mmCIF file of C-alpha atoms in Angstrom:
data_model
loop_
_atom_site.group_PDB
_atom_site.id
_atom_site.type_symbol
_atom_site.label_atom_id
_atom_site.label_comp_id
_atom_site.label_asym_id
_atom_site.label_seq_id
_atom_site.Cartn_x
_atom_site.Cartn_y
_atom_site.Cartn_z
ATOM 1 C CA UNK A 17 -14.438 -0.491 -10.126
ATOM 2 C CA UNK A 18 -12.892 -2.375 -7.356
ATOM 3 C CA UNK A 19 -14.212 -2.215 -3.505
ATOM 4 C CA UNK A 20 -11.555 0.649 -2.394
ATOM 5 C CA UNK A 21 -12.472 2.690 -5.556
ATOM 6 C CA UNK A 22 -16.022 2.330 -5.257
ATOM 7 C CA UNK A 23 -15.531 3.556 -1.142
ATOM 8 C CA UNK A 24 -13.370 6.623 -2.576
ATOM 9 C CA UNK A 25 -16.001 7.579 -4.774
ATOM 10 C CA UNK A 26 -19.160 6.694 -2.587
ATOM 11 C CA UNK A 27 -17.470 9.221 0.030
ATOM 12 C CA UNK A 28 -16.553 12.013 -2.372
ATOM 13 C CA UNK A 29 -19.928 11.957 -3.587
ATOM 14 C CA UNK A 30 -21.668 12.051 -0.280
ATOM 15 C CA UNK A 31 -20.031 14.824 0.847
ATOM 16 C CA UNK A 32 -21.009 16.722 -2.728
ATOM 17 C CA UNK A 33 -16.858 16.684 -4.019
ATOM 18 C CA UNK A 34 -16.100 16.493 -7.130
ATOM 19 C CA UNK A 35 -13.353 14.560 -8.721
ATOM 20 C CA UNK A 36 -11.567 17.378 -9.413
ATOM 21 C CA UNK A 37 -12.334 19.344 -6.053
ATOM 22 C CA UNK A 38 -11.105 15.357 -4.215
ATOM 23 C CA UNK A 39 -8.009 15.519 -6.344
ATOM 24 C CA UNK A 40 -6.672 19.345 -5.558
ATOM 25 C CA UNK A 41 -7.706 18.713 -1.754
ATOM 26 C CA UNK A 42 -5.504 15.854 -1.569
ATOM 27 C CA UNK A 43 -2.891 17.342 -4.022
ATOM 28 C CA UNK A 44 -2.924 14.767 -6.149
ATOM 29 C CA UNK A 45 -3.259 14.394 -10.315
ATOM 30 C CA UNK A 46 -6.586 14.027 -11.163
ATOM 31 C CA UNK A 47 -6.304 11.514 -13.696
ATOM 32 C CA UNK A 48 -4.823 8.999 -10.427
ATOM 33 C CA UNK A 49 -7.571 9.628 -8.399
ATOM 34 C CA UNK A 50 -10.203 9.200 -12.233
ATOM 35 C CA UNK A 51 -7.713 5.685 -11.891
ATOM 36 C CA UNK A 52 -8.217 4.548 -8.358
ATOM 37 C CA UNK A 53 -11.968 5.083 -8.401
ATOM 38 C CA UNK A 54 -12.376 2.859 -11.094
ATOM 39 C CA UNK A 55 -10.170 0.660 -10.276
ATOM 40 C CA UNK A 56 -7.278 0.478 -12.616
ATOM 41 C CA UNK A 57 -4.528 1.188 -9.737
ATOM 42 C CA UNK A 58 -4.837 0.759 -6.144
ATOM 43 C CA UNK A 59 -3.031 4.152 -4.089
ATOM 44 C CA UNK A 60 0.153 3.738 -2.271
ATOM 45 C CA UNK A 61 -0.211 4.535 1.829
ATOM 46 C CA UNK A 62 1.342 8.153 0.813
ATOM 47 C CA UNK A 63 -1.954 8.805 -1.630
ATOM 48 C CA UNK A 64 -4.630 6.983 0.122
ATOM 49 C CA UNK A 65 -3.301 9.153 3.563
ATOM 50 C CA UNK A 66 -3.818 12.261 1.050
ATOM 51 C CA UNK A 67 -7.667 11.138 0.310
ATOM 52 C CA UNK A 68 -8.589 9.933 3.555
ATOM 53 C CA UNK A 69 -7.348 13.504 4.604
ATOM 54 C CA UNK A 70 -9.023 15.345 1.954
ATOM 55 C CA UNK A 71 -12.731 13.250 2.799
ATOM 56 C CA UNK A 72 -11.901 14.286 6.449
ATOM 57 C CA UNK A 73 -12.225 10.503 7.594
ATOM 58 C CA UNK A 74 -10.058 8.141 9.058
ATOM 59 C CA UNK A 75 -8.236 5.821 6.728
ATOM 60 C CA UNK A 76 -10.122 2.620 8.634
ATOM 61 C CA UNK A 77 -13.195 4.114 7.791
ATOM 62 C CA UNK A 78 -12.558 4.756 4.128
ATOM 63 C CA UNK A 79 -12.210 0.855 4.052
ATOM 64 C CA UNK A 80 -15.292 0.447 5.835
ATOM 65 C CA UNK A 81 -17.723 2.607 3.285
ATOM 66 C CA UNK A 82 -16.929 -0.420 0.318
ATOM 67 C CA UNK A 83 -19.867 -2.128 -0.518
ATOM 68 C CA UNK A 84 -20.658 -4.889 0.693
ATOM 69 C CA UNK A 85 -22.048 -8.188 -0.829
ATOM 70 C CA UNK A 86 -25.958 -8.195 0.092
ATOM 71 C CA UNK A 87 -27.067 -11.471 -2.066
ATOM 72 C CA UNK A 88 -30.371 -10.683 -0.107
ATOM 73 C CA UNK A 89 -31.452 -7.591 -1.418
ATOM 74 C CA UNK A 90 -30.668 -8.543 -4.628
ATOM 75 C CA UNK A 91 -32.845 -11.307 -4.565
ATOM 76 C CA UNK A 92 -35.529 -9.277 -3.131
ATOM 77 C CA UNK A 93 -35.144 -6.540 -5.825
ATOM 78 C CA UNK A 94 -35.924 -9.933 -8.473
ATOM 79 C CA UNK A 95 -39.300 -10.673 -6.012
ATOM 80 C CA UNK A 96 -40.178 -7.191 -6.588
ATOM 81 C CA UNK A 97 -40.742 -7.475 -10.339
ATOM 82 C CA UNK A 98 -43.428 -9.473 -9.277
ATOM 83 C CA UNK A 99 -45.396 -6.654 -8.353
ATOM 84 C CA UNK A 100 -46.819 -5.801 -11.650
ATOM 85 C CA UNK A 101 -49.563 -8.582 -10.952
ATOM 86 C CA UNK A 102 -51.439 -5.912 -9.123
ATOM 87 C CA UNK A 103 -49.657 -2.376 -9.633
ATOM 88 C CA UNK A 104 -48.893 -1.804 -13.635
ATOM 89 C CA UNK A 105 -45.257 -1.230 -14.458
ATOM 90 C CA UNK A 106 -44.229 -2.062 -10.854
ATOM 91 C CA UNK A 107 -42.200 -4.574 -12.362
ATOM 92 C CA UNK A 108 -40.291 -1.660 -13.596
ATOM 93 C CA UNK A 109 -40.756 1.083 -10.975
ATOM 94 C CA UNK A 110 -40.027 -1.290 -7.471
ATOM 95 C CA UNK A 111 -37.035 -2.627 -9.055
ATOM 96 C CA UNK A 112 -35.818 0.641 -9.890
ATOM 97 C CA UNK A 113 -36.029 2.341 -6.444
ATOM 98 C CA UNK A 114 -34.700 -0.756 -5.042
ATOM 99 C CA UNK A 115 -31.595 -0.341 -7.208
ATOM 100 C CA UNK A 116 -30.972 3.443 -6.976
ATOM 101 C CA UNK A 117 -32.022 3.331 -2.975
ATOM 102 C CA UNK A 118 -29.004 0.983 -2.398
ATOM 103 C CA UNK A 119 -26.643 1.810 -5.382
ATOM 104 C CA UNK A 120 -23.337 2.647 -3.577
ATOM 105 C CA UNK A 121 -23.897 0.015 -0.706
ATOM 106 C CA UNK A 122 -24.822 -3.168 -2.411
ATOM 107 C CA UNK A 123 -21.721 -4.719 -4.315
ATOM 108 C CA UNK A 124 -22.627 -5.575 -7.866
ATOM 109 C CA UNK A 125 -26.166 -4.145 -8.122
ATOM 110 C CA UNK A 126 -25.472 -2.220 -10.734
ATOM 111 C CA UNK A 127 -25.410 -5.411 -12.980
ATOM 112 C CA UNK A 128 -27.841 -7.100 -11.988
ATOM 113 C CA UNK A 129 -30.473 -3.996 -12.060
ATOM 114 C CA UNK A 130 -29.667 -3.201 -15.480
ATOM 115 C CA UNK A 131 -30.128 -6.981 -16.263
ATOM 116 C CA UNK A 132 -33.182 -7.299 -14.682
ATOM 117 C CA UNK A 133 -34.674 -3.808 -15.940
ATOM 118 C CA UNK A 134 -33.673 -4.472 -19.142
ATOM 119 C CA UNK A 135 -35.633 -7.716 -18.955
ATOM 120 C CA UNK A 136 -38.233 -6.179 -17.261
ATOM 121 C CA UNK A 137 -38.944 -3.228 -19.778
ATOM 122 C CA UNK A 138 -38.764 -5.747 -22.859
ATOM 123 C CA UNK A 139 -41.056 -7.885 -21.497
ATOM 124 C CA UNK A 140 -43.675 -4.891 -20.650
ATOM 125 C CA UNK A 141 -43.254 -4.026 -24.888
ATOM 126 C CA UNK A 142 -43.933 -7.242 -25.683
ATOM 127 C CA UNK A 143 -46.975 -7.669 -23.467
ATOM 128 C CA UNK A 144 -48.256 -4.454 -25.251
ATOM 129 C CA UNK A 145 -48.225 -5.541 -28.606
ATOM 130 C CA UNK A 146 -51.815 -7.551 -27.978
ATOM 131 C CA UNK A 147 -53.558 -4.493 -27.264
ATOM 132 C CA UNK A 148 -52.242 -2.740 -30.241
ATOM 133 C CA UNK A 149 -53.496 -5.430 -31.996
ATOM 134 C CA UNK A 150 -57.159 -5.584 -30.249
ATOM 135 C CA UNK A 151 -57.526 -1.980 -30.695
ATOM 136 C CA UNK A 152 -56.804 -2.208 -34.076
ATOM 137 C CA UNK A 153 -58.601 -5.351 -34.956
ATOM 138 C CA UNK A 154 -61.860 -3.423 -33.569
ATOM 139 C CA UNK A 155 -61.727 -1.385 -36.150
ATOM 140 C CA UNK A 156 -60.682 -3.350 -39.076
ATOM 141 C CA UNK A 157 -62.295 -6.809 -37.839
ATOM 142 C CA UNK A 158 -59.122 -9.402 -38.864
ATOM 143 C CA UNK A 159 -60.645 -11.774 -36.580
ATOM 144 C CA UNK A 160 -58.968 -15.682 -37.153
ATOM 145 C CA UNK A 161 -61.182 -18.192 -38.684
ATOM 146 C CA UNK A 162 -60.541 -21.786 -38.820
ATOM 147 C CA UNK A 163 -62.326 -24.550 -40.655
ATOM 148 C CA UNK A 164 -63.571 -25.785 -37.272
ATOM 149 C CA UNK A 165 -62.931 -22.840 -34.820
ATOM 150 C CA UNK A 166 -63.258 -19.592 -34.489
ATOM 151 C CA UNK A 167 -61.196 -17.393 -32.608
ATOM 152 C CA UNK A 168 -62.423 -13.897 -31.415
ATOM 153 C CA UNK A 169 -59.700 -11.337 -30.233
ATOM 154 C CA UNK A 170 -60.863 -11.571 -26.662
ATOM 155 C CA UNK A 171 -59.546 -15.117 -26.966
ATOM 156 C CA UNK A 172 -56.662 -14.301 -28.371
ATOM 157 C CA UNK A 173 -55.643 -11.337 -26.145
ATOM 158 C CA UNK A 174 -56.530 -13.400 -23.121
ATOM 159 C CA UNK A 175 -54.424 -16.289 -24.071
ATOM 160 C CA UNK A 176 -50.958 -14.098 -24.897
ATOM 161 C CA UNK A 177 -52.083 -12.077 -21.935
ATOM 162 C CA UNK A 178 -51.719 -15.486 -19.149
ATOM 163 C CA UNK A 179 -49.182 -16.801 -21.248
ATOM 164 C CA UNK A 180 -47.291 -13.630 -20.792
ATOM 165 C CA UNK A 181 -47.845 -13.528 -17.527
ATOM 166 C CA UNK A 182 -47.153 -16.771 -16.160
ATOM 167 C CA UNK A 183 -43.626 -16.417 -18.198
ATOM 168 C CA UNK A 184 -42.358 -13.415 -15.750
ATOM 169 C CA UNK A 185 -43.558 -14.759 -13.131
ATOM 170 C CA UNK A 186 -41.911 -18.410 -13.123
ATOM 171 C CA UNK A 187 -39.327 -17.002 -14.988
ATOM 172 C CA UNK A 188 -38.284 -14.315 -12.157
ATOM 173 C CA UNK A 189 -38.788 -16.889 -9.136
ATOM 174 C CA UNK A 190 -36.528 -19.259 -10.672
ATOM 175 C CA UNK A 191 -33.875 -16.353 -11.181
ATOM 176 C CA UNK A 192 -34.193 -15.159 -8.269
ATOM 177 C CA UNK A 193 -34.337 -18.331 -5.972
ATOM 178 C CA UNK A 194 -31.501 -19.580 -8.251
ATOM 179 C CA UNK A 195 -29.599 -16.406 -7.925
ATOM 180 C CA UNK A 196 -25.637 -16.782 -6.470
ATOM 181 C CA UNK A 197 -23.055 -13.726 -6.584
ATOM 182 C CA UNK A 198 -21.425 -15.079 -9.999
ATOM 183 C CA UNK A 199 -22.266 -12.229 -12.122
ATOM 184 C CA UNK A 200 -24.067 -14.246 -14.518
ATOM 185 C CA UNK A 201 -26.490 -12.575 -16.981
ATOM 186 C CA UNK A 202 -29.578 -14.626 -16.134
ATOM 187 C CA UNK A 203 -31.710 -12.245 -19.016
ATOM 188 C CA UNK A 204 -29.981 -12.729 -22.258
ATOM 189 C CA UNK A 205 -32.754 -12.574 -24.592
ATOM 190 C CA UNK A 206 -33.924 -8.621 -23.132
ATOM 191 C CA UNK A 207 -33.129 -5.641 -24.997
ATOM 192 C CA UNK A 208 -30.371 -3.541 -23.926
ATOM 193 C CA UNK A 209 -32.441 -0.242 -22.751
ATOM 194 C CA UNK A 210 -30.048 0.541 -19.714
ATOM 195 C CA UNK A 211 -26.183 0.040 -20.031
#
């Protein structure tokens, strides 16, 4: 979806329009407007006159409603994952208002929310699996016994617990200090929850 596209459709939704309610307004084919909102034509002056008219705004200010780049808040969305140190599943929640607060305003949020949230909620499965395990080792006892050592699961739960930790956390503040508007997946190795 290209800037203009993404303005046509952040208007028409705003003022509660369909696509098809936009289209017969303006008197246009609905399949050109389902086109210019995501991107795959841009409208002659003759059409974009049409929507501008049918939004009731100016044609200036359709150009004006694009998104705009905001590098910032997308950094600061990141920094919010770091919130589950103290609130459980902020990591997931904080992000998530973030992104749906700013959805239409912030120029490629969309991919980096899903990227992040998809990090985010595979990371919070993973760091589950130890208590699984403890809950189930209190009943059955699998404790791990070395020749020398011997490792109770408080030990073990501990350990993948800080080890888990510390991962998100360095991992996220080099992401998002790192971060430029490339479009890069910085998250490859998350599950693909949200598409």
């Amino acid at each position: 979806m290209d800037d203009l596209g993404q303005s046509i459709c952040v208007l028409r939704k705003s003022k509660g329009l369909t696509q098809e309610k936009l289209a017969d307004s303006a008197q246009i084919n609905l399949r050109t407007l389902q086109r210019i909102e995501k991107g795959h034509t841009n409208p002659h002056g003759e059409t974009l006159k049409r929507i501008s008219d049918a939004l009731e705004v100016p044609m200036d200010e359709l150009m004006e409603h694009r998104p705009k780049s905001n590098m910032g808040y997308i950094k600061a969305m990141h920094f919010s994952t770091l919130t589950f140190v103290v609130l459980p599943l902020g990591n997931i929640i904080l992000p998530l208002i973030l992104w749906l607060v700013r959805k239409n305003n912030v120029k490629h949020i969309d991919f980096y929310a899903k990227n992040l949230l998809n990090f985010q909620i595979t990371w919070t499965i993973v760091f589950a699996f130890p208590y699984v395990w403890f809950i189930i080792n209190r009943f059955f006892d699998f404790s791990i016994s070395t020749s020398n050592t011997y490792l109770s699961p408080w030990t073990v739960l501990i350990t993948y617990v800080l080890s888990l930790y510390m991962l998100n956390i360095i991992y996220v503040l080099v992401v998002a200090i790192t971060l430029k508007d490339r479009m890069k997946n910085h998250f490859p190795i998350a599950l693909r929850f949200i598409r």
